[in-house]
Coordinates of C-alpha atoms in Angstrom, one line a residue:
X221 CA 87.2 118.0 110.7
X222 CA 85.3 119.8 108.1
X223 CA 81.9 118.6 107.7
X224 CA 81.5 116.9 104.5
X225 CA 78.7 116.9 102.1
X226 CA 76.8 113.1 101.7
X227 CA 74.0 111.9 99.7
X228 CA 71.1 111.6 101.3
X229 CA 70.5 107.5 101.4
X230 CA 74.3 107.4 102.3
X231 CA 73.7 109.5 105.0
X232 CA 71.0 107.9 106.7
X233 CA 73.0 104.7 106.6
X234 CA 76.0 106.3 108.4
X235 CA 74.2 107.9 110.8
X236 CA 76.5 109.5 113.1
X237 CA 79.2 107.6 113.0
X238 CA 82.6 108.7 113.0
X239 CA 85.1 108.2 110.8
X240 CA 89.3 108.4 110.1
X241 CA 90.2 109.6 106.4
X242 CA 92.8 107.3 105.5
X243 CA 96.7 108.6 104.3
X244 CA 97.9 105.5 102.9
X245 CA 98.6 105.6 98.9
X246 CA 98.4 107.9 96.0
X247 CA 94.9 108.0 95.2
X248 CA 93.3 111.4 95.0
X249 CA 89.9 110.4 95.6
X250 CA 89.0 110.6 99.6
X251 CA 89.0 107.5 101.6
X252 CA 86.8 107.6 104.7
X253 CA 87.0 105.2 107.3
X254 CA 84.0 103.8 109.5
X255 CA 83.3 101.0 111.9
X256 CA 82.3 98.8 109.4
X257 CA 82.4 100.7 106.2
X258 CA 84.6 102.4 103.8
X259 CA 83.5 105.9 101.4
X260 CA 85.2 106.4 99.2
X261 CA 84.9 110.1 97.0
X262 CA 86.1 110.8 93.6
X263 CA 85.4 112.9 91.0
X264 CA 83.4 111.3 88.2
X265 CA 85.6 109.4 85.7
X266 CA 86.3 106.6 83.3
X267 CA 88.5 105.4 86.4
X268 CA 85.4 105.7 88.5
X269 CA 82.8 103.9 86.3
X270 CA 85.7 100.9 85.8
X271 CA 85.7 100.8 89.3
X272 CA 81.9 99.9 89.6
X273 CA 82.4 97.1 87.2
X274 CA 85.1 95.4 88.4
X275 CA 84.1 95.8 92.2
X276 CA 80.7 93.9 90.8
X277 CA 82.7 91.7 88.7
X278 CA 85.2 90.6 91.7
X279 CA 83.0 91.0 94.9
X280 CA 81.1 88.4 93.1
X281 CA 84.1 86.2 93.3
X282 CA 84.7 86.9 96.7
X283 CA 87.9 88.9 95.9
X284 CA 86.8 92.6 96.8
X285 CA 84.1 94.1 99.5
X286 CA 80.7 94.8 98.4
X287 CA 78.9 97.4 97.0
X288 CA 76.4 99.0 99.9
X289 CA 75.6 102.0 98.0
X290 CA 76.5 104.0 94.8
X291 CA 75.9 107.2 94.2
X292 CA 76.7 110.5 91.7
X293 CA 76.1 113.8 92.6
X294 CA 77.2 116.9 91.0
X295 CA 79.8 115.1 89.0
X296 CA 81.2 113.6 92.1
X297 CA 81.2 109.5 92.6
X298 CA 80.5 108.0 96.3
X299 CA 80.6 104.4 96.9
X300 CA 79.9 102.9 100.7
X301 CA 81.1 99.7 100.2
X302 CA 82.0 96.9 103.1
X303 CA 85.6 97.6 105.1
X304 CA 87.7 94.8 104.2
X305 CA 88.8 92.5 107.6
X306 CA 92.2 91.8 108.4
X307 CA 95.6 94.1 107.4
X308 CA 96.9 95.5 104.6
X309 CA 99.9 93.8 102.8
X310 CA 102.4 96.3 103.6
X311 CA 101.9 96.0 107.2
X312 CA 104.9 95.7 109.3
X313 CA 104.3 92.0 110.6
X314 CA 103.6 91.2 106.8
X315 CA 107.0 93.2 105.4
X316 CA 109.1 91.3 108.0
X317 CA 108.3 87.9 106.1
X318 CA 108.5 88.6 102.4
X319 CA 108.0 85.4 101.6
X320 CA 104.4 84.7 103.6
X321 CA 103.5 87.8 101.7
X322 CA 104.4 86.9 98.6
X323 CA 102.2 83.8 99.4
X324 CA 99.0 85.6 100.1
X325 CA 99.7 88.2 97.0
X326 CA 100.6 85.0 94.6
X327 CA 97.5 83.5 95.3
X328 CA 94.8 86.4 94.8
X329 CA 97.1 86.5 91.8
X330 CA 96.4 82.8 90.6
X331 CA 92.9 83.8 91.2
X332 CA 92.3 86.8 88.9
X333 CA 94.2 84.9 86.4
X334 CA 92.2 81.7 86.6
X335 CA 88.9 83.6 86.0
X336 CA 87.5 83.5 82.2
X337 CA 88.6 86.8 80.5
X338 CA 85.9 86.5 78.1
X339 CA 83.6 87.2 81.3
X340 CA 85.7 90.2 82.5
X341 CA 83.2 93.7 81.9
X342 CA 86.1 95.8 81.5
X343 CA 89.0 96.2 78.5
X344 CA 92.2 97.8 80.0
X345 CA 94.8 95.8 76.9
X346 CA 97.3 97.7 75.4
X347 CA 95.7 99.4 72.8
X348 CA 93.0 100.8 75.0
X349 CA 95.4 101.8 77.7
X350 CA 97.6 103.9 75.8
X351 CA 94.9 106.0 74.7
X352 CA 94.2 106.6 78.6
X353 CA 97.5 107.3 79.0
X354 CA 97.7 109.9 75.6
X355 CA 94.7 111.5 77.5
X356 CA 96.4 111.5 80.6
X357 CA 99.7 112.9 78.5
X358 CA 98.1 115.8 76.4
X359 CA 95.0 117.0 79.4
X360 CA 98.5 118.0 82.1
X361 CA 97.0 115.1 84.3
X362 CA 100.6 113.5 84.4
X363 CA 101.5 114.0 88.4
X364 CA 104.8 114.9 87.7
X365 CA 106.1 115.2 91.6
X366 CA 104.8 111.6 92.1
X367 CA 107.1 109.9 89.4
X368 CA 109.9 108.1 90.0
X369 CA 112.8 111.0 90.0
X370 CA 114.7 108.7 87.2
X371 CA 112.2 108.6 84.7
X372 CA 111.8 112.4 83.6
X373 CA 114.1 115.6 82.9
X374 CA 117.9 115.9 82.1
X375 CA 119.4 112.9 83.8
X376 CA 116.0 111.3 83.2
X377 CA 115.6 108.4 80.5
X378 CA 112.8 110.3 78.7
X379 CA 112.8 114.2 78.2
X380 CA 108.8 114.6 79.2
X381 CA 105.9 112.4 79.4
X382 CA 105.1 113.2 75.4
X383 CA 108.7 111.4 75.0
X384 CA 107.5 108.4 77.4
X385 CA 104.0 107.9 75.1
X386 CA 106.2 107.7 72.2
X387 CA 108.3 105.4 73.3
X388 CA 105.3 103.3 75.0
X389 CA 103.6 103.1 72.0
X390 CA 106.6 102.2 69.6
X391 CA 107.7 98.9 72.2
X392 CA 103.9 97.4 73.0
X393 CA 105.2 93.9 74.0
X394 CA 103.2 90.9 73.1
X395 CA 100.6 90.5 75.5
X396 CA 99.7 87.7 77.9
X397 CA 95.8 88.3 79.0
X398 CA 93.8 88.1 82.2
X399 CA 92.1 89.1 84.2
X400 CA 93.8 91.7 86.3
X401 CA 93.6 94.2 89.3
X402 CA 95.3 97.2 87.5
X403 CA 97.3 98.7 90.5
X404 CA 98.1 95.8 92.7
X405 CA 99.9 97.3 95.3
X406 CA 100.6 96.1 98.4
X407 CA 98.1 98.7 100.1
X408 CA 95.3 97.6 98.0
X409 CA 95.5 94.1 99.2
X410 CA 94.0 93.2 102.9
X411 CA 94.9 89.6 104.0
X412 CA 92.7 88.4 107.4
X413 CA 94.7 85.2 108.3
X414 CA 92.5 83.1 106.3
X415 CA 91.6 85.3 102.9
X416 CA 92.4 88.3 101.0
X417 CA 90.7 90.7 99.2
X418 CA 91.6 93.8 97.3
X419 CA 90.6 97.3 97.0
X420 CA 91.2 100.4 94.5
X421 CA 89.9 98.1 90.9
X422 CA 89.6 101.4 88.7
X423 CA 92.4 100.4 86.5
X424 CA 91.4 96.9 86.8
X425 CA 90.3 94.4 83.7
X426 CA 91.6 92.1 81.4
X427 CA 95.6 93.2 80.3
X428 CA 98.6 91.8 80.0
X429 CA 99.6 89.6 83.9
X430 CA 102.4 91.7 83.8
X431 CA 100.5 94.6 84.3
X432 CA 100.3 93.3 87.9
X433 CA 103.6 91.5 88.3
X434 CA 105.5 94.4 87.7
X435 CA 103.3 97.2 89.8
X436 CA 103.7 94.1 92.7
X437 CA 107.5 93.7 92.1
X438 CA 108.0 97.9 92.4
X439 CA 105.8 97.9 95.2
X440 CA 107.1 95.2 97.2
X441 CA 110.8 96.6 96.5
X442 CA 109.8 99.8 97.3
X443 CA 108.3 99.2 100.7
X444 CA 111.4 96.7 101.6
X445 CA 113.8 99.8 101.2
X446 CA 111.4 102.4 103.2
X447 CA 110.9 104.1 100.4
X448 CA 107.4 105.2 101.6
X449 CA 108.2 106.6 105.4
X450 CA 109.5 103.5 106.7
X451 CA 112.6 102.0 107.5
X452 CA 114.5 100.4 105.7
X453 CA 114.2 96.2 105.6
X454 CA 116.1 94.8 103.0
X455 CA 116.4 94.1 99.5
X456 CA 113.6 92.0 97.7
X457 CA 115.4 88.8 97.2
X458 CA 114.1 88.3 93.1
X459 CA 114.4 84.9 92.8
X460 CA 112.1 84.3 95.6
X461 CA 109.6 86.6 94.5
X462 CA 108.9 85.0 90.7
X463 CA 109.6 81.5 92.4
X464 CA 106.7 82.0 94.6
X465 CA 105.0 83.3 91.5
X466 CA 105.7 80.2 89.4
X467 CA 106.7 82.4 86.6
X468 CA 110.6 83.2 84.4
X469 CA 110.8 87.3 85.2
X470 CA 110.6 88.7 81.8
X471 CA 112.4 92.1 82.8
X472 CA 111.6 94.1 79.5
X473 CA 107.7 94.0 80.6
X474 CA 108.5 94.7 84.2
X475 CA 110.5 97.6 82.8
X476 CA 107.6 98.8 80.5
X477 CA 104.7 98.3 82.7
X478 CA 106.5 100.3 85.5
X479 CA 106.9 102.7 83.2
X480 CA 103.4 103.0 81.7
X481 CA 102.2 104.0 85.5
X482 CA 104.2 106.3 84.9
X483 CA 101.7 108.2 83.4
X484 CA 98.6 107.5 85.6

């Protein structure tokens, strides 16, 4: 493997260690894997300074790993934080009992929600997201071979992502706030038999709970009907997941948050 470029206190800590790069999820930034470490490699970005808050914000809390070093150089961000114990959510002994992982993903749930918004460092509500989003829109930054083949073109329920902002911005539904993770996926949640913790918090901060409910619901469906390299394991039996959440599905936010990440 091509050897990569580290600043220099990172370095030292590392040593010569070796490392896997991880393949799992859509992130662009670079996810290295040590013994007892994870560095993680982006380029420099509101998503990336978000990230250093909320990681504070929620190691602190005992809900993500901690921080070991942070460092920008040349516009690129580096964090070495702690490798999460235990296995990811959408691991195969997990996805065979959708129920016990509904359990361990309701209750980090319970727990972002329970925390005191006004003590959240980062604003990710509506209004602030949509201008993201418009950024994302009018800068090309739209991935449009990652979105769901529905969503776009002529059979598509919106013409372009312009047609999607639009829309987004003309149905904001009234929002219920917390604290939240942002992309809570079943690969950014590792669960060790006792705990969980979660990873990826750049799009993390106080929004509407459906702004996790519904990214959980897609990805939990999603993963059920191998829709990510795996086989297929069933359909996601709906009442169980929002009776395990303790919550009435409200399907016109699950709908609009789905299609908000659309455009991230």
């Amino acid at each position: 493997m091509k050897e990569m470029f580290l600043p220099s206190t990172i370095a030292k800590l590392l040593g010569n260690q070796t490392f896997r790069a991880d393949s799992i999820g859509m992130s662009s930034a670079g996810v290295f894997i040590y013994d007892n470490a994870v560095l993680k490699v982006q380029h420099v970005s509101n998503e990336t300074t978000n990230e250093q808050l909320m990681l504070k914000f929620l190691s602190e809390r005992k809900l993500a790993p901690d921080v070991i070093v942070h460092e920008v150089v040349d516009n690129t961000d580096f964090i070495l934080m702690d490798k999460c114990k235990g296995k990811m959510l959408c691991d195969r002994e997990l996805m065979n009992n959708p129920s016990k992982l509904m359990e361990i993903a309701s209750g980090v749930l319970r727990k972002l929600w329970s925390i005191d918004i006004a003590s959240c460092p980062v604003d990710m509500s509506l209004k602030y997201k949509l201008k993201l989003a418009e950024y994302n829109v009018t800068h090309n930054l739209v991935a449009l071979d990652n979105v769901d083949p529905s969503t776009f073109g002529a059979s598509g329920r919106f013409q372009d992502p312009y047609h999607l902002l639009k829309w987004l911005v003309d149905n904001q539904p009234r929002e219920e706030l917390v604290v939240t993770h942002g992309d809570f996926c079943l690969p950014n949640v590792f669960f060790d038999g006792v705990s969980a913790k979660v990873i990826d918090v750049g799009r993390g901060g106080v929004a509407d709970k459906y702004q996790d409910v519904a990214l959980l619901y897609r990805s939990l469906r999603d993963n059920l009907r191998g829709c990510y390299g795996g086989e297929y394991l069933g359909e996601l039996d709906d009442q169980m997941f929002f009776s395990v959440l303790g919550i009435t599905p409200d399907w016109d936010k699950i709908d609009y948050y789905i299609l908000l990440d659309e455009l991230f």
